[in-house]
PDB file of C-alpha atoms in Angstrom:
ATOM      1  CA  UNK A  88       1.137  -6.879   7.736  1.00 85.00           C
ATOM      2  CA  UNK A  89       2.561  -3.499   8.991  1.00 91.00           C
ATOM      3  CA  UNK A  90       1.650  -0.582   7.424  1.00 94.00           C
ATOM      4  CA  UNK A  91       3.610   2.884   7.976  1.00 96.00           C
ATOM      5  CA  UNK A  92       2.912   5.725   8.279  1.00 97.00           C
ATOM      6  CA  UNK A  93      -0.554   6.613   8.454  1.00 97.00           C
ATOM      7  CA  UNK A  94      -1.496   9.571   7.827  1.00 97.00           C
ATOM      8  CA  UNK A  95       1.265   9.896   5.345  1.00 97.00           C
ATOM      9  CA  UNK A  96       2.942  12.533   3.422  1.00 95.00           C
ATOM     10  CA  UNK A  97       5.016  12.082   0.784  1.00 95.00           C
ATOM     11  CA  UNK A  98       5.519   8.156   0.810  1.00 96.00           C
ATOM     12  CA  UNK A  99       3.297   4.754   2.402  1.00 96.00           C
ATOM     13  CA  UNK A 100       4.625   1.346   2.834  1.00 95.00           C
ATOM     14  CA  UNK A 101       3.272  -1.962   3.425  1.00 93.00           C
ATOM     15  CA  UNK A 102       5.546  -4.375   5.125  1.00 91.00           C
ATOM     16  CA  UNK A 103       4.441  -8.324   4.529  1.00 85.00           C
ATOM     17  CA  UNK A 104       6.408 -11.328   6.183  1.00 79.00           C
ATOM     18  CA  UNK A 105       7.907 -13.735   3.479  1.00 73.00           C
ATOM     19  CA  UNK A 106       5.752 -16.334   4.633  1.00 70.00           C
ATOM     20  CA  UNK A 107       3.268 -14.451   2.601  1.00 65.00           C
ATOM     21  CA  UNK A 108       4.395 -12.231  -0.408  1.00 68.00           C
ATOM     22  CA  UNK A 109       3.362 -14.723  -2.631  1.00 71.00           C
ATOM     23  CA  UNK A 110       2.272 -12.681  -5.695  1.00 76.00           C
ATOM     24  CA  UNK A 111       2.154  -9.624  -3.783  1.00 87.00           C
ATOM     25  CA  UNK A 112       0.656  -6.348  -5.467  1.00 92.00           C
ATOM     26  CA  UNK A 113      -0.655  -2.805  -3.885  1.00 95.00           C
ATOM     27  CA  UNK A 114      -3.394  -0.580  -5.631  1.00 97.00           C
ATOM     28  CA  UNK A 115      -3.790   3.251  -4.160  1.00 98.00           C
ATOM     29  CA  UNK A 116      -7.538   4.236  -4.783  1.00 98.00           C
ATOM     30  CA  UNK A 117      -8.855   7.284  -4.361  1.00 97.00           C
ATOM     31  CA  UNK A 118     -12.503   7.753  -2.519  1.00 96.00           C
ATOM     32  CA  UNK A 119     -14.504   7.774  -6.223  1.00 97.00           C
ATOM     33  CA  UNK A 120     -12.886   4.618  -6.560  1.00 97.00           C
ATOM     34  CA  UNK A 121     -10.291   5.385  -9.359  1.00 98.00           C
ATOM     35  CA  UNK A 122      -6.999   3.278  -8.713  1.00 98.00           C
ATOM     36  CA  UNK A 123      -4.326   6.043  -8.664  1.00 97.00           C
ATOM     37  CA  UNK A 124      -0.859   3.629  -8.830  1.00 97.00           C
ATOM     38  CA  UNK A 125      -0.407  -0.117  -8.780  1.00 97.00           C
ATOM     39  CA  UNK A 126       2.474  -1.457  -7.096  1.00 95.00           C
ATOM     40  CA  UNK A 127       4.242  -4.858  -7.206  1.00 92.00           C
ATOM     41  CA  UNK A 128       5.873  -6.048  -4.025  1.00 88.00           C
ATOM     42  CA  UNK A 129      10.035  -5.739  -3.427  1.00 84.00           C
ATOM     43  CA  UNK A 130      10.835  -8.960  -2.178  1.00 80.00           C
ATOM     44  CA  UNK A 131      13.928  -9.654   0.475  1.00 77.00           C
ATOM     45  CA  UNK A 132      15.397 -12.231   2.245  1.00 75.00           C
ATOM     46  CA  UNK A 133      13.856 -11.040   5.340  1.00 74.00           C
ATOM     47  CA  UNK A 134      10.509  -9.234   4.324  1.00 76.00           C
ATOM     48  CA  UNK A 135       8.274  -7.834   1.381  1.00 83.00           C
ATOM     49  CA  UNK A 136       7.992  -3.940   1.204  1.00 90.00           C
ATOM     50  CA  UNK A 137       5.269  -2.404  -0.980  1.00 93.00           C
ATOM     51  CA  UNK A 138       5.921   1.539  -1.652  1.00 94.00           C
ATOM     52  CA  UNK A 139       3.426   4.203  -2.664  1.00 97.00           C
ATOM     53  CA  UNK A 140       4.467   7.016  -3.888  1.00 96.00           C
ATOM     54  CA  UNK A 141       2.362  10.375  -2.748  1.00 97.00           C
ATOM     55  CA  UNK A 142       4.008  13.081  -3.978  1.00 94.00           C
ATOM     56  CA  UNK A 143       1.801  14.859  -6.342  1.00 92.00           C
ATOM     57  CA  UNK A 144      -1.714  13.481  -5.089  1.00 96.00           C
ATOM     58  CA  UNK A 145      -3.886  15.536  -3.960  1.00 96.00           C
ATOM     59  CA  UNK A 146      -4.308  15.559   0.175  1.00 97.00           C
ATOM     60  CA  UNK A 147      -7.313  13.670   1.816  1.00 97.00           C
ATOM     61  CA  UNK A 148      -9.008   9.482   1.677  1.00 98.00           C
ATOM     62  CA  UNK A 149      -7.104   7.017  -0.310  1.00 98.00           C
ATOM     63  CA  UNK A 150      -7.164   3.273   0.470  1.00 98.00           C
ATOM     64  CA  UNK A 151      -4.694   0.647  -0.363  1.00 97.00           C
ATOM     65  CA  UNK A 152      -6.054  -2.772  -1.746  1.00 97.00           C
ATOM     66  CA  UNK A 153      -3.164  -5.603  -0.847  1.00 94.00           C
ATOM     67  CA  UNK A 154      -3.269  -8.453  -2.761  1.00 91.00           C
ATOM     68  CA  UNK A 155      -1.406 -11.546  -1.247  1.00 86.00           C
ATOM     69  CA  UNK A 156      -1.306 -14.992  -0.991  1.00 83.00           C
ATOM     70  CA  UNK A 157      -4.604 -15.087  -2.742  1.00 85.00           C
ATOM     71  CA  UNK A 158      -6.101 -12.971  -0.039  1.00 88.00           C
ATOM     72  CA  UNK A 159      -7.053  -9.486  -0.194  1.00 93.00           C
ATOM     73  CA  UNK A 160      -7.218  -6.538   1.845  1.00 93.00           C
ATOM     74  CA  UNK A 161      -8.269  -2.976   1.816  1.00 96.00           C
ATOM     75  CA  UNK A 162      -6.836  -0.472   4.653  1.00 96.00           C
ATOM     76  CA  UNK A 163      -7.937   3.510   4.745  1.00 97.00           C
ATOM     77  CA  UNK A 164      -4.905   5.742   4.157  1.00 97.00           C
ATOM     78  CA  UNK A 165      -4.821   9.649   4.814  1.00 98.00           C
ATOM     79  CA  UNK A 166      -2.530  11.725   2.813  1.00 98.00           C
ATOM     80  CA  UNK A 167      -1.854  15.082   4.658  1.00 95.00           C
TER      81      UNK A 167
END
């Protein structure tokens, strides 16, 4: 997984090899634990690219719960 850029501004992606976008999906939370947008992956020949949107949110914690080949994982974000 690659994620870019961190701290963000206006936009955050998640890059995830096609060997494992199986059912990929991206939640933004925010740090009381309210999910802010859901995301479902863009799939490619090459890649999967998961894009959050940040325009609008107010600036500080978020993280980003990935949901993949039945795995899960939860990065930190910080919108500036």
């Amino acid at each position: 997984l690659i994620f870019y850029p961190n701290p963000a501004a206006d936009e955050f992606f998640v890059k995830i090899s096609k060997e494992n976008n199986i059912g990929a999906t991206g939640e933004l939370i925010d740090v009381l634990g309210n999910t802010v947008q859901k995301r479902n992956a863009e799939v490619s020949a090459t890649a999967t690219l998961i894009r959050f949107d940040l325009s609008g949110l107010s600036e500080g914690i978020y993280f980003v719960r990935l949901k993949y080949n039945g795995k899960t994982q939860v990065i930190k974000l910080v919108h500036k």
